[in-house]
Amino acid sequence: MRTLKSTLIIAAIFATSTFAHADVTVGGQSMLASKDIVDNAVNSADHTTLVAAVKAAGLVDTLKGKGPFTVFAPTNAAFGKLPAGTVETLVKPESKTALTNILTYHVVAGKYDFKALSAAIKKQKGTAELATVNGGKLKFMMNGMHNIAVMDEKGQTANISTYDVYQSNGVINVVDSVLMPK
């Protein structure tokens, strides 16, 4: 009886950890936890603009690195909210520095899924602040029971629309607006 009980407990722990990191569909494709950030992002139909920007900025190797990284990944629709011509200008070779600054502003060192972000918000009494890879800051606050809003340094807010897209080198949280550094 004791062996059966132990087996059931181990099975329950395994099932919980498996479901906690289950593959998520983004942009019509499964995002596999066994793949890295770039290898998953290239398959998302909702992130073709982001992938093109990452390539133009020369950040592919960085985002394929060990990490862990948390990427707040704007969708194509998020890039579409920018003023006309902004994306086209940013992907030009002469804009590489500005593009890199914007993209690395969407990356935080470490692994921040919903649970970690909400715990940081609670610990910091309602607003968590995290440093980005480019040296800027992002602010996080709850916007409902299971929604976190992200505020950039210009005071613009994005909502996380898809949480906990686990990668072999971190996690992606999909955002509905492009975040802009100072």
PDB file of C-alpha atoms in Angstrom:
ATOM      1  CA  MET A   1       0.000   0.000   0.000  1.00  0.00           C
ATOM      2  CA  ARG A   2       2.826   2.364   0.874  1.00  0.00           C
ATOM      3  CA  THR A   3       4.493   1.722  -2.509  1.00  0.00           C
ATOM      4  CA  LEU A   4       1.246   2.452  -4.337  1.00  0.00           C
ATOM      5  CA  LYS A   5       0.832   5.699  -2.401  1.00  0.00           C
ATOM      6  CA  SER A   6       4.432   6.738  -3.184  1.00  0.00           C
ATOM      7  CA  THR A   7       3.927   5.893  -6.853  1.00  0.00           C
ATOM      8  CA  LEU A   8       0.747   7.985  -7.013  1.00  0.00           C
ATOM      9  CA  ILE A   9       2.485  10.950  -5.374  1.00  0.00           C
ATOM     10  CA  ILE A  10       5.396  10.758  -7.837  1.00  0.00           C
ATOM     11  CA  ALA A  11       2.960  10.463 -10.751  1.00  0.00           C
ATOM     12  CA  ALA A  12       1.043  13.517  -9.513  1.00  0.00           C
ATOM     13  CA  ILE A  13       4.241  15.569  -9.213  1.00  0.00           C
ATOM     14  CA  PHE A  14       5.342  14.502 -12.695  1.00  0.00           C
ATOM     15  CA  ALA A  15       1.940  15.332 -14.195  1.00  0.00           C
ATOM     16  CA  THR A  16       1.908  18.747 -12.529  1.00  0.00           C
ATOM     17  CA  SER A  17       5.366  19.635 -13.806  1.00  0.00           C
ATOM     18  CA  THR A  18       4.507  18.366 -17.287  1.00  0.00           C
ATOM     19  CA  PHE A  19       1.305  20.397 -17.493  1.00  0.00           C
ATOM     20  CA  ALA A  20       2.992  23.479 -16.034  1.00  0.00           C
ATOM     21  CA  HIS A  21       5.320  23.504 -19.026  1.00  0.00           C
ATOM     22  CA  ALA A  22       2.921  22.220 -21.671  1.00  0.00           C
ATOM     23  CA  ASP A  23       3.431  23.550 -25.158  1.00  0.00           C
ATOM     24  CA  VAL A  24       1.425  26.656 -26.004  1.00  0.00           C
ATOM     25  CA  THR A  25       0.101  27.648 -29.421  1.00  0.00           C
ATOM     26  CA  VAL A  26       1.166  31.102 -30.627  1.00  0.00           C
ATOM     27  CA  GLY A  27       0.498  32.396 -34.104  1.00  0.00           C
ATOM     28  CA  GLY A  28      -1.121  29.100 -35.053  1.00  0.00           C
ATOM     29  CA  GLN A  29       1.917  26.989 -34.178  1.00  0.00           C
ATOM     30  CA  SER A  30       2.960  24.992 -31.144  1.00  0.00           C
ATOM     31  CA  MET A  31       5.767  26.627 -29.214  1.00  0.00           C
ATOM     32  CA  LEU A  32       7.877  23.727 -28.036  1.00  0.00           C
ATOM     33  CA  ALA A  33       9.579  24.053 -24.652  1.00  0.00           C
ATOM     34  CA  SER A  34      12.483  22.043 -26.055  1.00  0.00           C
ATOM     35  CA  LYS A  35      13.290  24.775 -28.626  1.00  0.00           C
ATOM     36  CA  ASP A  36      14.953  28.131 -28.004  1.00  0.00           C
ATOM     37  CA  ILE A  37      13.329  31.556 -28.317  1.00  0.00           C
ATOM     38  CA  VAL A  38      14.328  32.129 -31.936  1.00  0.00           C
ATOM     39  CA  ASP A  39      13.482  28.623 -33.174  1.00  0.00           C
ATOM     40  CA  ASN A  40       9.969  28.976 -31.764  1.00  0.00           C
ATOM     41  CA  ALA A  41       9.382  32.600 -32.791  1.00  0.00           C
ATOM     42  CA  VAL A  42      10.145  31.931 -36.466  1.00  0.00           C
ATOM     43  CA  ASN A  43       7.155  29.556 -36.549  1.00  0.00           C
ATOM     44  CA  SER A  44       4.630  32.085 -35.206  1.00  0.00           C
ATOM     45  CA  ALA A  45       2.559  33.779 -37.902  1.00  0.00           C
ATOM     46  CA  ASP A  46       1.871  36.548 -35.353  1.00  0.00           C
ATOM     47  CA  HIS A  47       5.555  37.421 -34.939  1.00  0.00           C
ATOM     48  CA  THR A  48       6.953  37.762 -38.465  1.00  0.00           C
ATOM     49  CA  THR A  49       7.711  41.454 -37.929  1.00  0.00           C
ATOM     50  CA  LEU A  50       9.516  40.737 -34.654  1.00  0.00           C
ATOM     51  CA  VAL A  51      11.566  37.955 -36.248  1.00  0.00           C
ATOM     52  CA  ALA A  52      12.530  40.218 -39.180  1.00  0.00           C
ATOM     53  CA  ALA A  53      13.539  42.942 -36.707  1.00  0.00           C
ATOM     54  CA  VAL A  54      15.609  40.507 -34.606  1.00  0.00           C
ATOM     55  CA  LYS A  55      17.426  39.399 -37.764  1.00  0.00           C
ATOM     56  CA  ALA A  56      17.987  43.013 -38.915  1.00  0.00           C
ATOM     57  CA  ALA A  57      19.402  43.916 -35.496  1.00  0.00           C
ATOM     58  CA  GLY A  58      21.752  40.921 -35.500  1.00  0.00           C
ATOM     59  CA  LEU A  59      20.259  39.516 -32.276  1.00  0.00           C
ATOM     60  CA  VAL A  60      19.571  35.965 -33.447  1.00  0.00           C
ATOM     61  CA  ASP A  61      22.681  34.450 -31.829  1.00  0.00           C
ATOM     62  CA  THR A  62      22.046  36.346 -28.587  1.00  0.00           C
ATOM     63  CA  LEU A  63      18.454  35.086 -28.297  1.00  0.00           C
ATOM     64  CA  LYS A  64      19.597  31.567 -29.137  1.00  0.00           C
ATOM     65  CA  GLY A  65      22.070  31.825 -26.218  1.00  0.00           C
ATOM     66  CA  LYS A  66      21.885  30.014 -22.912  1.00  0.00           C
ATOM     67  CA  GLY A  67      19.818  32.634 -21.063  1.00  0.00           C
ATOM     68  CA  PRO A  68      17.522  32.406 -19.321  1.00  0.00           C
ATOM     69  CA  PHE A  69      15.755  35.327 -20.967  1.00  0.00           C
ATOM     70  CA  THR A  70      12.231  36.621 -20.701  1.00  0.00           C
ATOM     71  CA  VAL A  71      11.054  38.188 -23.943  1.00  0.00           C
ATOM     72  CA  PHE A  72       7.989  40.416 -24.031  1.00  0.00           C
ATOM     73  CA  ALA A  73       7.206  39.682 -27.669  1.00  0.00           C
ATOM     74  CA  PRO A  74       5.105  42.237 -29.589  1.00  0.00           C
ATOM     75  CA  THR A  75       2.788  40.797 -32.221  1.00  0.00           C
ATOM     76  CA  ASN A  76       2.559  42.000 -35.815  1.00  0.00           C
ATOM     77  CA  ALA A  77      -0.564  43.931 -34.751  1.00  0.00           C
ATOM     78  CA  ALA A  78       1.469  45.631 -32.010  1.00  0.00           C
ATOM     79  CA  PHE A  79       4.042  46.787 -34.570  1.00  0.00           C
ATOM     80  CA  GLY A  80       1.110  47.924 -36.732  1.00  0.00           C
ATOM     81  CA  LYS A  81       0.125  50.420 -34.008  1.00  0.00           C
ATOM     82  CA  LEU A  82       3.369  52.346 -34.544  1.00  0.00           C
ATOM     83  CA  PRO A  83       3.267  55.432 -36.785  1.00  0.00           C
ATOM     84  CA  ALA A  84       3.360  54.655 -40.513  1.00  0.00           C
ATOM     85  CA  GLY A  85       6.864  53.962 -41.797  1.00  0.00           C
ATOM     86  CA  THR A  86       8.398  53.330 -38.344  1.00  0.00           C
ATOM     87  CA  VAL A  87       9.084  49.624 -38.839  1.00  0.00           C
ATOM     88  CA  GLU A  88      10.401  50.140 -42.372  1.00  0.00           C
ATOM     89  CA  THR A  89      12.808  52.800 -41.076  1.00  0.00           C
ATOM     90  CA  LEU A  90      13.957  50.731 -38.101  1.00  0.00           C
ATOM     91  CA  VAL A  91      14.945  47.671 -40.159  1.00  0.00           C
ATOM     92  CA  LYS A  92      17.263  49.720 -42.391  1.00  0.00           C
ATOM     93  CA  PRO A  93      20.989  49.129 -41.749  1.00  0.00           C
ATOM     94  CA  GLU A  94      21.524  52.747 -40.673  1.00  0.00           C
ATOM     95  CA  SER A  95      18.904  52.290 -37.905  1.00  0.00           C
ATOM     96  CA  LYS A  96      20.468  49.152 -36.418  1.00  0.00           C
ATOM     97  CA  THR A  97      21.465  50.882 -33.148  1.00  0.00           C
ATOM     98  CA  ALA A  98      17.959  52.266 -32.546  1.00  0.00           C
ATOM     99  CA  LEU A  99      16.364  48.919 -33.477  1.00  0.00           C
ATOM    100  CA  THR A 100      18.701  47.002 -31.168  1.00  0.00           C
ATOM    101  CA  ASN A 101      17.893  49.430 -28.340  1.00  0.00           C
ATOM    102  CA  ILE A 102      14.139  48.886 -28.801  1.00  0.00           C
ATOM    103  CA  LEU A 103      14.364  45.104 -29.118  1.00  0.00           C
ATOM    104  CA  THR A 104      16.672  44.614 -26.127  1.00  0.00           C
ATOM    105  CA  TYR A 105      14.235  46.778 -24.142  1.00  0.00           C
ATOM    106  CA  HIS A 106      11.768  43.878 -24.557  1.00  0.00           C
ATOM    107  CA  VAL A 107      14.178  41.392 -22.928  1.00  0.00           C
ATOM    108  CA  VAL A 108      14.752  40.822 -19.209  1.00  0.00           C
ATOM    109  CA  ALA A 109      17.466  38.531 -17.860  1.00  0.00           C
ATOM    110  CA  GLY A 110      15.900  35.644 -15.960  1.00  0.00           C
ATOM    111  CA  LYS A 111      12.730  33.623 -16.298  1.00  0.00           C
ATOM    112  CA  TYR A 112       9.585  35.643 -15.515  1.00  0.00           C
ATOM    113  CA  ASP A 113       6.405  33.705 -16.119  1.00  0.00           C
ATOM    114  CA  PHE A 114       3.000  34.801 -14.781  1.00  0.00           C
ATOM    115  CA  LYS A 115       3.702  33.346 -11.347  1.00  0.00           C
ATOM    116  CA  ALA A 116       7.074  35.113 -11.003  1.00  0.00           C
ATOM    117  CA  LEU A 117       5.741  38.437 -12.314  1.00  0.00           C
ATOM    118  CA  SER A 118       2.664  38.398 -10.069  1.00  0.00           C
ATOM    119  CA  ALA A 119       4.832  37.473  -7.052  1.00  0.00           C
ATOM    120  CA  ALA A 120       7.183  40.394  -7.811  1.00  0.00           C
ATOM    121  CA  ILE A 121       4.191  42.739  -8.119  1.00  0.00           C
ATOM    122  CA  LYS A 122       2.831  41.551  -4.786  1.00  0.00           C
ATOM    123  CA  LYS A 123       6.242  41.762  -3.085  1.00  0.00           C
ATOM    124  CA  GLN A 124       6.785  45.308  -4.355  1.00  0.00           C
ATOM    125  CA  LYS A 125       3.300  46.350  -3.188  1.00  0.00           C
ATOM    126  CA  GLY A 126       1.484  46.658  -6.509  1.00  0.00           C
ATOM    127  CA  THR A 127       4.123  47.671  -9.047  1.00  0.00           C
ATOM    128  CA  ALA A 128       7.203  45.623  -9.910  1.00  0.00           C
ATOM    129  CA  GLU A 129      10.108  47.160 -11.775  1.00  0.00           C
ATOM    130  CA  LEU A 130      12.524  45.017 -13.766  1.00  0.00           C
ATOM    131  CA  ALA A 131      15.706  46.012 -15.567  1.00  0.00           C
ATOM    132  CA  THR A 132      15.855  45.243 -19.273  1.00  0.00           C
ATOM    133  CA  VAL A 133      18.877  44.001 -21.191  1.00  0.00           C
ATOM    134  CA  ASN A 134      19.364  47.478 -22.715  1.00  0.00           C
ATOM    135  CA  GLY A 135      19.611  49.041 -19.235  1.00  0.00           C
ATOM    136  CA  GLY A 136      16.103  50.476 -19.150  1.00  0.00           C
ATOM    137  CA  LYS A 137      13.239  49.662 -16.798  1.00  0.00           C
ATOM    138  CA  LEU A 138       9.805  48.136 -17.299  1.00  0.00           C
ATOM    139  CA  LYS A 139       7.026  48.425 -14.719  1.00  0.00           C
ATOM    140  CA  PHE A 140       4.490  45.653 -14.150  1.00  0.00           C
ATOM    141  CA  MET A 141       1.123  45.870 -12.438  1.00  0.00           C
ATOM    142  CA  MET A 142      -1.939  43.671 -12.149  1.00  0.00           C
ATOM    143  CA  ASN A 143      -4.811  44.622 -14.440  1.00  0.00           C
ATOM    144  CA  GLY A 144      -7.451  42.143 -13.272  1.00  0.00           C
ATOM    145  CA  MET A 145      -7.200  38.723 -11.661  1.00  0.00           C
ATOM    146  CA  HIS A 146      -5.081  37.135 -14.388  1.00  0.00           C
ATOM    147  CA  ASN A 147      -3.800  40.036 -16.463  1.00  0.00           C
ATOM    148  CA  ILE A 148      -0.562  41.918 -16.100  1.00  0.00           C
ATOM    149  CA  ALA A 149       0.040  45.277 -17.735  1.00  0.00           C
ATOM    150  CA  VAL A 150       3.534  46.444 -18.676  1.00  0.00           C
ATOM    151  CA  MET A 151       4.444  50.139 -18.663  1.00  0.00           C
ATOM    152  CA  ASP A 152       7.421  51.428 -20.600  1.00  0.00           C
ATOM    153  CA  GLU A 153       9.611  54.425 -19.750  1.00  0.00           C
ATOM    154  CA  LYS A 154       7.434  56.690 -21.896  1.00  0.00           C
ATOM    155  CA  GLY A 155       4.345  55.818 -19.846  1.00  0.00           C
ATOM    156  CA  GLN A 156       2.698  53.691 -22.545  1.00  0.00           C
ATOM    157  CA  THR A 157       1.053  50.463 -21.421  1.00  0.00           C
ATOM    158  CA  ALA A 158       0.845  47.044 -23.049  1.00  0.00           C
ATOM    159  CA  ASN A 159      -1.081  44.015 -21.866  1.00  0.00           C
ATOM    160  CA  ILE A 160       0.366  40.536 -21.808  1.00  0.00           C
ATOM    161  CA  SER A 161      -1.997  38.555 -24.021  1.00  0.00           C
ATOM    162  CA  THR A 162      -0.295  35.141 -23.826  1.00  0.00           C
ATOM    163  CA  TYR A 163       1.709  34.047 -20.784  1.00  0.00           C
ATOM    164  CA  ASP A 164       4.222  31.348 -20.013  1.00  0.00           C
ATOM    165  CA  VAL A 165       5.432  30.283 -23.439  1.00  0.00           C
ATOM    166  CA  TYR A 166       8.344  28.272 -22.092  1.00  0.00           C
ATOM    167  CA  GLN A 167      11.529  27.913 -24.127  1.00  0.00           C
ATOM    168  CA  SER A 168      14.706  25.931 -23.592  1.00  0.00           C
ATOM    169  CA  ASN A 169      16.436  29.244 -22.784  1.00  0.00           C
ATOM    170  CA  GLY A 170      13.676  31.207 -21.063  1.00  0.00           C
ATOM    171  CA  VAL A 171      10.085  32.267 -21.502  1.00  0.00           C
ATOM    172  CA  ILE A 172       8.089  34.421 -23.901  1.00  0.00           C
ATOM    173  CA  ASN A 173       5.142  36.547 -22.828  1.00  0.00           C
ATOM    174  CA  VAL A 174       3.271  38.003 -25.818  1.00  0.00           C
ATOM    175  CA  VAL A 175       2.399  41.725 -25.592  1.00  0.00           C
ATOM    176  CA  ASP A 176      -0.137  43.756 -27.558  1.00  0.00           C
ATOM    177  CA  SER A 177       1.980  46.910 -27.985  1.00  0.00           C
ATOM    178  CA  VAL A 178       5.605  47.739 -28.713  1.00  0.00           C
ATOM    179  CA  LEU A 179       7.400  48.963 -25.587  1.00  0.00           C
ATOM    180  CA  MET A 180       9.624  52.022 -26.055  1.00  0.00           C
ATOM    181  CA  PRO A 181      12.681  53.028 -24.034  1.00  0.00           C
ATOM    182  CA  LYS A 182      13.439  56.671 -23.196  1.00  0.00           C
TER     183      LYS A 182
END
